[in-house]
PDB file of C-alpha atoms in Angstrom:
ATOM      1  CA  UNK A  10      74.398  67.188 170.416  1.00  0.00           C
ATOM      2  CA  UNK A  11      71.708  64.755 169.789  1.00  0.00           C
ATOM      3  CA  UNK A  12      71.486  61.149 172.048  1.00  0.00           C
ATOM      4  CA  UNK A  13      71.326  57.996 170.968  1.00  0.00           C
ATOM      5  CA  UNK A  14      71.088  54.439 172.807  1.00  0.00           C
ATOM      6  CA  UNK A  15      72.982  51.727 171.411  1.00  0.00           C
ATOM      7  CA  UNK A  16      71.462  47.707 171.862  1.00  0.00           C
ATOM      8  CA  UNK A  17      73.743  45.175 170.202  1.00  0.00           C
ATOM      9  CA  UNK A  18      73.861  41.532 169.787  1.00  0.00           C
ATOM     10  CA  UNK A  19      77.393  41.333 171.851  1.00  0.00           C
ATOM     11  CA  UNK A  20      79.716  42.821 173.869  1.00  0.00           C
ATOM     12  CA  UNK A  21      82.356  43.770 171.012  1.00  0.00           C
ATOM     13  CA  UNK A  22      80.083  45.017 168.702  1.00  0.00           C
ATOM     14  CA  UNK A  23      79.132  47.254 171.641  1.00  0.00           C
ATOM     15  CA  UNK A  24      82.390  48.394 171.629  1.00  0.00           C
ATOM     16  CA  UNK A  25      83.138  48.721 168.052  1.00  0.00           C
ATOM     17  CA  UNK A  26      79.506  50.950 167.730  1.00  0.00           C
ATOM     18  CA  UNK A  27      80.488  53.334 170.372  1.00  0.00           C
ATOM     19  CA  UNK A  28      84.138  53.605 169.490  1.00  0.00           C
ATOM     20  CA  UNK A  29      82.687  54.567 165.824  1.00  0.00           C
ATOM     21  CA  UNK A  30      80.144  57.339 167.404  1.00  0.00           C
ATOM     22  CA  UNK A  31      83.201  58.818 169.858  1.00  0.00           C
ATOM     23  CA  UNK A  32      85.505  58.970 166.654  1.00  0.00           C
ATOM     24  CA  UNK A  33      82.585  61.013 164.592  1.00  0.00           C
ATOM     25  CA  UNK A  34      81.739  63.246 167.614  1.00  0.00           C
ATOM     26  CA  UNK A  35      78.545  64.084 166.473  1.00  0.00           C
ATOM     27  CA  UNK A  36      76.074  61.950 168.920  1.00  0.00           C
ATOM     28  CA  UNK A  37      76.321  61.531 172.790  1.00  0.00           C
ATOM     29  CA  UNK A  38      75.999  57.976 173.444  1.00  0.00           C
ATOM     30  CA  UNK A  39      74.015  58.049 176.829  1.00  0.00           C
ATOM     31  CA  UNK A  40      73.334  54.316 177.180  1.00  0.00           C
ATOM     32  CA  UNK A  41      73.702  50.896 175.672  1.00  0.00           C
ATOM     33  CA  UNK A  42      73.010  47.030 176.597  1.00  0.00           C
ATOM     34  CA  UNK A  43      73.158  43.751 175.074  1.00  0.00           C
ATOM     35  CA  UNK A  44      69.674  42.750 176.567  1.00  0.00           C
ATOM     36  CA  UNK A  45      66.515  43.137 175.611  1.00  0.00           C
ATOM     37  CA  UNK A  46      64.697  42.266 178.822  1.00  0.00           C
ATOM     38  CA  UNK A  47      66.560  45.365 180.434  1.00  0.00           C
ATOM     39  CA  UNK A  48      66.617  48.072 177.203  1.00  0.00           C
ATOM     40  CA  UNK A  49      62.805  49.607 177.577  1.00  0.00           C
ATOM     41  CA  UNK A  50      63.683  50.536 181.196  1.00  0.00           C
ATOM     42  CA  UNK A  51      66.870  51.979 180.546  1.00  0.00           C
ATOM     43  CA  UNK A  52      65.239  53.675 177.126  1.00  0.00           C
ATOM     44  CA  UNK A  53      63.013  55.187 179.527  1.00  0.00           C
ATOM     45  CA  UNK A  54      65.269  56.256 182.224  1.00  0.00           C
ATOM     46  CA  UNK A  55      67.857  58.145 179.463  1.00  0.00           C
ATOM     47  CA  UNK A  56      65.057  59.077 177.509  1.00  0.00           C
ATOM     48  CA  UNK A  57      67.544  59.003 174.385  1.00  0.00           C
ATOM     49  CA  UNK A  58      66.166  61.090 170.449  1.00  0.00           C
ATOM     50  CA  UNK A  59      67.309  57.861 168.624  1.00  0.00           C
ATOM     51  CA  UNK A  60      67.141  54.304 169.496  1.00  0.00           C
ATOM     52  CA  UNK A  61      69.616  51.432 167.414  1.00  0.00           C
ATOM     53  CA  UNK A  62      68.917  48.467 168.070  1.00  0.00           C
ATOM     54  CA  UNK A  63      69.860  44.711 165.941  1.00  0.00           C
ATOM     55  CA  UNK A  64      66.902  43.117 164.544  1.00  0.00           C
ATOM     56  CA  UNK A  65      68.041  39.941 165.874  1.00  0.00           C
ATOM     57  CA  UNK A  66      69.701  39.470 170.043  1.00  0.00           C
ATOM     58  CA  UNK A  67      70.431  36.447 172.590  1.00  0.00           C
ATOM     59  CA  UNK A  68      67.575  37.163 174.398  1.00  0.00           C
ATOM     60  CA  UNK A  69      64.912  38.513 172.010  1.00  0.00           C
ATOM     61  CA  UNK A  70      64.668  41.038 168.682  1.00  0.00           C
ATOM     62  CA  UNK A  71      63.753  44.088 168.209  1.00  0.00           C
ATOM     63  CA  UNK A  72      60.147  43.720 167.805  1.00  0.00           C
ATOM     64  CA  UNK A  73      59.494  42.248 171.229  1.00  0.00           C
ATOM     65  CA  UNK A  74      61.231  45.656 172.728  1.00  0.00           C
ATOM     66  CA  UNK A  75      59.406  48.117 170.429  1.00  0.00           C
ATOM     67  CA  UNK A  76      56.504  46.879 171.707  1.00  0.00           C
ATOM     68  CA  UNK A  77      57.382  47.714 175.206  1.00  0.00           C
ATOM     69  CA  UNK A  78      58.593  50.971 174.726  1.00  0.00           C
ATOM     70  CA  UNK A  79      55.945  54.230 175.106  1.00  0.00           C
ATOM     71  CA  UNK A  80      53.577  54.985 172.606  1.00  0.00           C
ATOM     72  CA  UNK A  81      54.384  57.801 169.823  1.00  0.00           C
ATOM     73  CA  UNK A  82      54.567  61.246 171.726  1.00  0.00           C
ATOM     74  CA  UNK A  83      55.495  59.694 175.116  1.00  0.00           C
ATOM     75  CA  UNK A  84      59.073  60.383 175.296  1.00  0.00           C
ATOM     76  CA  UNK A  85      59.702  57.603 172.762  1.00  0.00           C
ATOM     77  CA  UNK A  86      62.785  57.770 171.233  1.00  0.00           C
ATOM     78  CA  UNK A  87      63.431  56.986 166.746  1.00  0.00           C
ATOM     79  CA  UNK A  88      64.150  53.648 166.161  1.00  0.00           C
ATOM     80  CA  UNK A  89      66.816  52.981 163.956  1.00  0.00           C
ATOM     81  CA  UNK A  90      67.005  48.852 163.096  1.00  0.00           C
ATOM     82  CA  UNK A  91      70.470  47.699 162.916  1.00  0.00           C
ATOM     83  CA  UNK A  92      70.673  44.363 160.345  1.00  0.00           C
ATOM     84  CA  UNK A  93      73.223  42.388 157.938  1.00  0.00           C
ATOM     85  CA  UNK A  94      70.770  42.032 155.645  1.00  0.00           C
ATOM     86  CA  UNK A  95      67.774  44.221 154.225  1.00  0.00           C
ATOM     87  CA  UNK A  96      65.684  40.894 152.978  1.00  0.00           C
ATOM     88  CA  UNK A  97      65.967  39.913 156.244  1.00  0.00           C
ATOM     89  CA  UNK A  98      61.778  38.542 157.071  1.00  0.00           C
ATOM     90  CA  UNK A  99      61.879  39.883 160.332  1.00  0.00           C
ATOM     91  CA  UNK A 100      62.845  43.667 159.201  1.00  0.00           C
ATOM     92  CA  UNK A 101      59.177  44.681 157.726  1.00  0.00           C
ATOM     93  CA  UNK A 102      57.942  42.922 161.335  1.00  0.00           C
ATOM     94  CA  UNK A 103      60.067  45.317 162.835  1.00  0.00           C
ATOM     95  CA  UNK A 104      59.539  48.483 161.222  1.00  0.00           C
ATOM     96  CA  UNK A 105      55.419  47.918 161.212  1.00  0.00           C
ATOM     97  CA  UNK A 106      55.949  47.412 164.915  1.00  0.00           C
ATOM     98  CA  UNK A 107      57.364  50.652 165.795  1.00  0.00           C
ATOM     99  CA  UNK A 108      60.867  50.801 163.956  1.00  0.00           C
ATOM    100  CA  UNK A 109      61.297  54.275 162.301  1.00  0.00           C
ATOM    101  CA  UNK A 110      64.167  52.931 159.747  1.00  0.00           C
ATOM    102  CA  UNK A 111      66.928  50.692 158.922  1.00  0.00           C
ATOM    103  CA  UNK A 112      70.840  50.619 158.716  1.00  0.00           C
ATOM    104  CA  UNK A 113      72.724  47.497 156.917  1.00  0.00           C
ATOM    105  CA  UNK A 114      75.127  47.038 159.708  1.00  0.00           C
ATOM    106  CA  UNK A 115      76.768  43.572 160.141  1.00  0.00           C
ATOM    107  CA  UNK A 116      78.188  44.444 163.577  1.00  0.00           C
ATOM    108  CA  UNK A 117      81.469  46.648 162.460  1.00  0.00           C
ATOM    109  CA  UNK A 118      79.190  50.246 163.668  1.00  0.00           C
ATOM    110  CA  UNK A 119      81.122  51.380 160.544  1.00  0.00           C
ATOM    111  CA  UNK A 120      77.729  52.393 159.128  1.00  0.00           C
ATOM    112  CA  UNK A 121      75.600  53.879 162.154  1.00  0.00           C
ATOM    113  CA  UNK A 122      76.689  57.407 162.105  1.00  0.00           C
ATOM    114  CA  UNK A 123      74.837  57.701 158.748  1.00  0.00           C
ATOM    115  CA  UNK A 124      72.213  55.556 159.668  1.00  0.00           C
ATOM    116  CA  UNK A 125      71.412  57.645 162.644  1.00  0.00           C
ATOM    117  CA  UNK A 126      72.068  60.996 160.800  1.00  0.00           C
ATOM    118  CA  UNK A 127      69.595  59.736 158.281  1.00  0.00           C
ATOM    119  CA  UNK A 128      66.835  58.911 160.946  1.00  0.00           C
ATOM    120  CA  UNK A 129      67.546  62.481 162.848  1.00  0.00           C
ATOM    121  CA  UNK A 130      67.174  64.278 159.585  1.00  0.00           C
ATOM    122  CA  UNK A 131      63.344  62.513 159.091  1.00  0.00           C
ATOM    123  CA  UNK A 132      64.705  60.091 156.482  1.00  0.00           C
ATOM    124  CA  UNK A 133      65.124  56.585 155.609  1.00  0.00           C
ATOM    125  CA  UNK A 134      65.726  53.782 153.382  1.00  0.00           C
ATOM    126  CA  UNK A 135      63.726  51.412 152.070  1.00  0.00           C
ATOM    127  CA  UNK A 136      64.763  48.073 149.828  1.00  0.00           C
ATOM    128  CA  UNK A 137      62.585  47.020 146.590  1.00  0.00           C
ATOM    129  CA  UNK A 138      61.300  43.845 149.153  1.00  0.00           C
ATOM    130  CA  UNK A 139      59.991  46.354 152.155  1.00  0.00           C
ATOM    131  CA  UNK A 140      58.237  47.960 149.551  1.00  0.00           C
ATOM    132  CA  UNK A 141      56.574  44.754 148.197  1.00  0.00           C
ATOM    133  CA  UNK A 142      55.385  44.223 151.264  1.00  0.00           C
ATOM    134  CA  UNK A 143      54.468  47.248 152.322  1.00  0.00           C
ATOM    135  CA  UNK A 144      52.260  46.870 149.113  1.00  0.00           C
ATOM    136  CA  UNK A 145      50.616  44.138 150.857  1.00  0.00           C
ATOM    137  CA  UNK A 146      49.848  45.510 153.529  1.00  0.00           C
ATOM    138  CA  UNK A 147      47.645  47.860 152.127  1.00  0.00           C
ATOM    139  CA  UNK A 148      46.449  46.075 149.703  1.00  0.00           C
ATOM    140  CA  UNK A 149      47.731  48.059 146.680  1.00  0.00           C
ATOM    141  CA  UNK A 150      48.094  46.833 143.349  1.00  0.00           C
ATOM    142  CA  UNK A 151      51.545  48.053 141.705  1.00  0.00           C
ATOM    143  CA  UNK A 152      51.141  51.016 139.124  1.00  0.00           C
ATOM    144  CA  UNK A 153      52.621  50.772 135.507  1.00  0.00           C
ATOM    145  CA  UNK A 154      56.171  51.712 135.433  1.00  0.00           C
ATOM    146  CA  UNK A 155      55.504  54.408 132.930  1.00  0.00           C
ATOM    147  CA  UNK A 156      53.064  55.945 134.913  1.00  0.00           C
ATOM    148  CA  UNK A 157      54.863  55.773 137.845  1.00  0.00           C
ATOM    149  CA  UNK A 158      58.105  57.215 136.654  1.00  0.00           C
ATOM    150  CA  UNK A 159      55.623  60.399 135.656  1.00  0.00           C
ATOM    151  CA  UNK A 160      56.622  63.820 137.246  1.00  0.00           C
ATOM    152  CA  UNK A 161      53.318  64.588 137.850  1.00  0.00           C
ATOM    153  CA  UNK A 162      52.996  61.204 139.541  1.00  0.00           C
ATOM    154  CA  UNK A 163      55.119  61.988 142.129  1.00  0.00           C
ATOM    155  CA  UNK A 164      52.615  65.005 142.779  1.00  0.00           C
ATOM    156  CA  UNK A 165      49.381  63.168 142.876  1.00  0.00           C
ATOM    157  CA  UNK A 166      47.908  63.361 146.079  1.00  0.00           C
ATOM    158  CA  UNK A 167      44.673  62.274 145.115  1.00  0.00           C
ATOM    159  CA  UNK A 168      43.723  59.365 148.143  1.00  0.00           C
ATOM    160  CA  UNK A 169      43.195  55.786 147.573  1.00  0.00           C
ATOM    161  CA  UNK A 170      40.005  56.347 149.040  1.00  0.00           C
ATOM    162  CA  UNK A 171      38.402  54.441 151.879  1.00  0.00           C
ATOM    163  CA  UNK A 172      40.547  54.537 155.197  1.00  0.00           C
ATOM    164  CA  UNK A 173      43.313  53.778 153.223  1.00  0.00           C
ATOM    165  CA  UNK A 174      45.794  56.572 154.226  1.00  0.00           C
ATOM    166  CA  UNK A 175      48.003  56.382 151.301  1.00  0.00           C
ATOM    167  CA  UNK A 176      47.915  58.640 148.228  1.00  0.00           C
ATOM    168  CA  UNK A 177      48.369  57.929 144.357  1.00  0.00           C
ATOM    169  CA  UNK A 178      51.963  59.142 144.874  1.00  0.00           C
ATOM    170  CA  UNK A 179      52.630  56.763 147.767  1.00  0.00           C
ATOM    171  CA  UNK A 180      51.237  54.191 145.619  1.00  0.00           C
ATOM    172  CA  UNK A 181      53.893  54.864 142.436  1.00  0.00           C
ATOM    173  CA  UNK A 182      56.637  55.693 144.958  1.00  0.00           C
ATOM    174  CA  UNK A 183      56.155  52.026 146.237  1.00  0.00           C
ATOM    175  CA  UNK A 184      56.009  50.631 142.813  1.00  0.00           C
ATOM    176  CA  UNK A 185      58.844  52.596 142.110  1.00  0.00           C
ATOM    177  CA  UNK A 186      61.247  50.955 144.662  1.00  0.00           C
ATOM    178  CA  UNK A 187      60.074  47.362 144.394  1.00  0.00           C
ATOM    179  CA  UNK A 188      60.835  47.327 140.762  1.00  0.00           C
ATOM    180  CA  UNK A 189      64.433  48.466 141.680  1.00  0.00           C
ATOM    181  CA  UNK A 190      64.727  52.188 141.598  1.00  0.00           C
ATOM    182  CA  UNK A 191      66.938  53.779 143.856  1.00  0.00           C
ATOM    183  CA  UNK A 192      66.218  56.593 145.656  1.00  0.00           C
ATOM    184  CA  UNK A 193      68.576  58.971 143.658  1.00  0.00           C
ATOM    185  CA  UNK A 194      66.602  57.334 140.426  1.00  0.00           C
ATOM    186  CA  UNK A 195      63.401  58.311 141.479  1.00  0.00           C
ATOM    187  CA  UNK A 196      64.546  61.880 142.749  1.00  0.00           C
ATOM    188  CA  UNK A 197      65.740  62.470 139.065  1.00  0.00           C
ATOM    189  CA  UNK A 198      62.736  61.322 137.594  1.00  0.00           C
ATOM    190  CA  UNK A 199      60.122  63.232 139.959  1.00  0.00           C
ATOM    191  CA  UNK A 200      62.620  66.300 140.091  1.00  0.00           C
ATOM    192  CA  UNK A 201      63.263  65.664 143.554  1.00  0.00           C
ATOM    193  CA  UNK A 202      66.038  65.652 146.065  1.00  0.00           C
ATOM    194  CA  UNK A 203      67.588  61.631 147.218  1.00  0.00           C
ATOM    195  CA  UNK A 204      66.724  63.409 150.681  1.00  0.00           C
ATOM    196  CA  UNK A 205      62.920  64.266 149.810  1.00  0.00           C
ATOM    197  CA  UNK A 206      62.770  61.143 148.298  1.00  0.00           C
ATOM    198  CA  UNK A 207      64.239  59.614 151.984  1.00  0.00           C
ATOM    199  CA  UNK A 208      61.355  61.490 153.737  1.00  0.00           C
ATOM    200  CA  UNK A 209      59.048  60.041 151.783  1.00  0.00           C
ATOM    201  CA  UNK A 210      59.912  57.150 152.526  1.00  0.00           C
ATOM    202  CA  UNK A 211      60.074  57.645 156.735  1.00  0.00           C
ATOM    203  CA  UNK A 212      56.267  59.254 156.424  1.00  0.00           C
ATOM    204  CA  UNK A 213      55.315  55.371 154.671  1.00  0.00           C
ATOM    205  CA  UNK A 214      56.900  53.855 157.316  1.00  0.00           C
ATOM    206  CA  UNK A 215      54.413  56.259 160.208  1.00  0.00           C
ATOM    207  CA  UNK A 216      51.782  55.080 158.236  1.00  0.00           C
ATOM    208  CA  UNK A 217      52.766  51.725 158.402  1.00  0.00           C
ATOM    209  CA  UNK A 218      52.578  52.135 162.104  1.00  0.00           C
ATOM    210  CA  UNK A 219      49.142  52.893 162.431  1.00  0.00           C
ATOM    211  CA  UNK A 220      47.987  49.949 160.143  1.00  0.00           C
ATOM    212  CA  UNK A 221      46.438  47.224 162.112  1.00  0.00           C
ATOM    213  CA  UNK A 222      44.123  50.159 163.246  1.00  0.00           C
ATOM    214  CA  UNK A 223      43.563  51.271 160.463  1.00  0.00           C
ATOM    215  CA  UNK A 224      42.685  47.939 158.934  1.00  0.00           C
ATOM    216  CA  UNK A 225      40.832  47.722 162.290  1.00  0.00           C
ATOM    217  CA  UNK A 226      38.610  50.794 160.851  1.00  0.00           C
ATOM    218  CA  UNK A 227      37.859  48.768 157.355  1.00  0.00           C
ATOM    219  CA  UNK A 228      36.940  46.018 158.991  1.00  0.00           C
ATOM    220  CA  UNK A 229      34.544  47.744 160.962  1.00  0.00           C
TER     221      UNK A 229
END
């Protein structure tokens, strides 16, 4: 049974989470807090697979504590961002600082046993704004829509050259979402599975992790 560590914004969404987790029997909640400034030692000390966490607590978000916990391949758990809202600014903050994925959860837990399923699985969402600015980020321009909805599109692995780490399909999978598509969408139109399409999108968001280096690298 995989373990998960719950950090929520109060006390009764505390509750509400693990009562929702119990109920689905399929995770072993071995911690949780409401604080921030106490959550990277007790990540540590549980050593929990996933991590949820709200984007937004009393004494801190979730960026602050991802950038406490260990470094990839230390013992560091998934990340799974907990948040009423996926156009929330400080999501993308989150998820280049660390966070692995999100779950739209207002507080009610109702949603987390996907969210964390999703995230266990190597899978994630990702909103038609994240992927605007992930765009950004790296700089890419956004492909044609009828290029991008190509089969063989979604095979092009050609890079985008310099230390950009991103492919031509990364690049039309990204234009793909921030013009609207959903996941299932863009699964029928590469011939793909919503979940290979979800994996997709959790290897963007390891890239995204490692951008300020490599940005670091093109600066150089």
């Amino acid at each position: 049974m995989p373990s998960a560590f719950l950090i929520r914004r109060t006390h009764q969404s505390l509750i509400r989470a693990g009562t929702v987790l119990a109920e689905e029997g399929r995770w072993l909640l071995c911690g949780q807090t409401e604080q921030v400034r106490e959550a990277a030692g007790q990540v540590r000390l549980h050593a929990p697979e996933v991590l949820a966490c709200d984007l937004r607590l009393v004494d801190g978000n979730a960026t602050r504590l991802l950038r406490e916990l260990p470094p990839a391949g230390e013992r560091r758990p998934l990340v799974l961002l907990l948040t009423p809202s996926a156009d929330d600014l400080l999501l993308f903050e989150a998820l280049r600082s660390g966070g692995d994925g999100y779950c739209v959860d207002a507080g009610s837990g109702a949603a987390l046993p996907a969210g964390l399923s999703q995230l266990h699985e190597g899978r994630a969402a990702m909103s038609p704004m994240i992927a605007r600015q992930m765009m950004a980020a790296f700089g890419l321009p956004r492909s044609s829509l009828q290029l991008a909805q190509c089969v063989s599109s979604g095979q092009d692995l050609t890079p985008l050259g310099g230390h950009q780490p991103l492919n031509l399909s990364d690049q039309h999978l990204l234009s793909l979402v921030a013009s609207g598509l959903l996941s299932d969408e863009i699964g029928q139109r590469w011939h793909l599975s919503t979940a290979d399409v979800e994996r997709r999108f959790a290897a963007l968001y390891r890239h995204l992790h490692l951008l300020p280096q490599c940005a670091a690298l093109h600066s150089a």
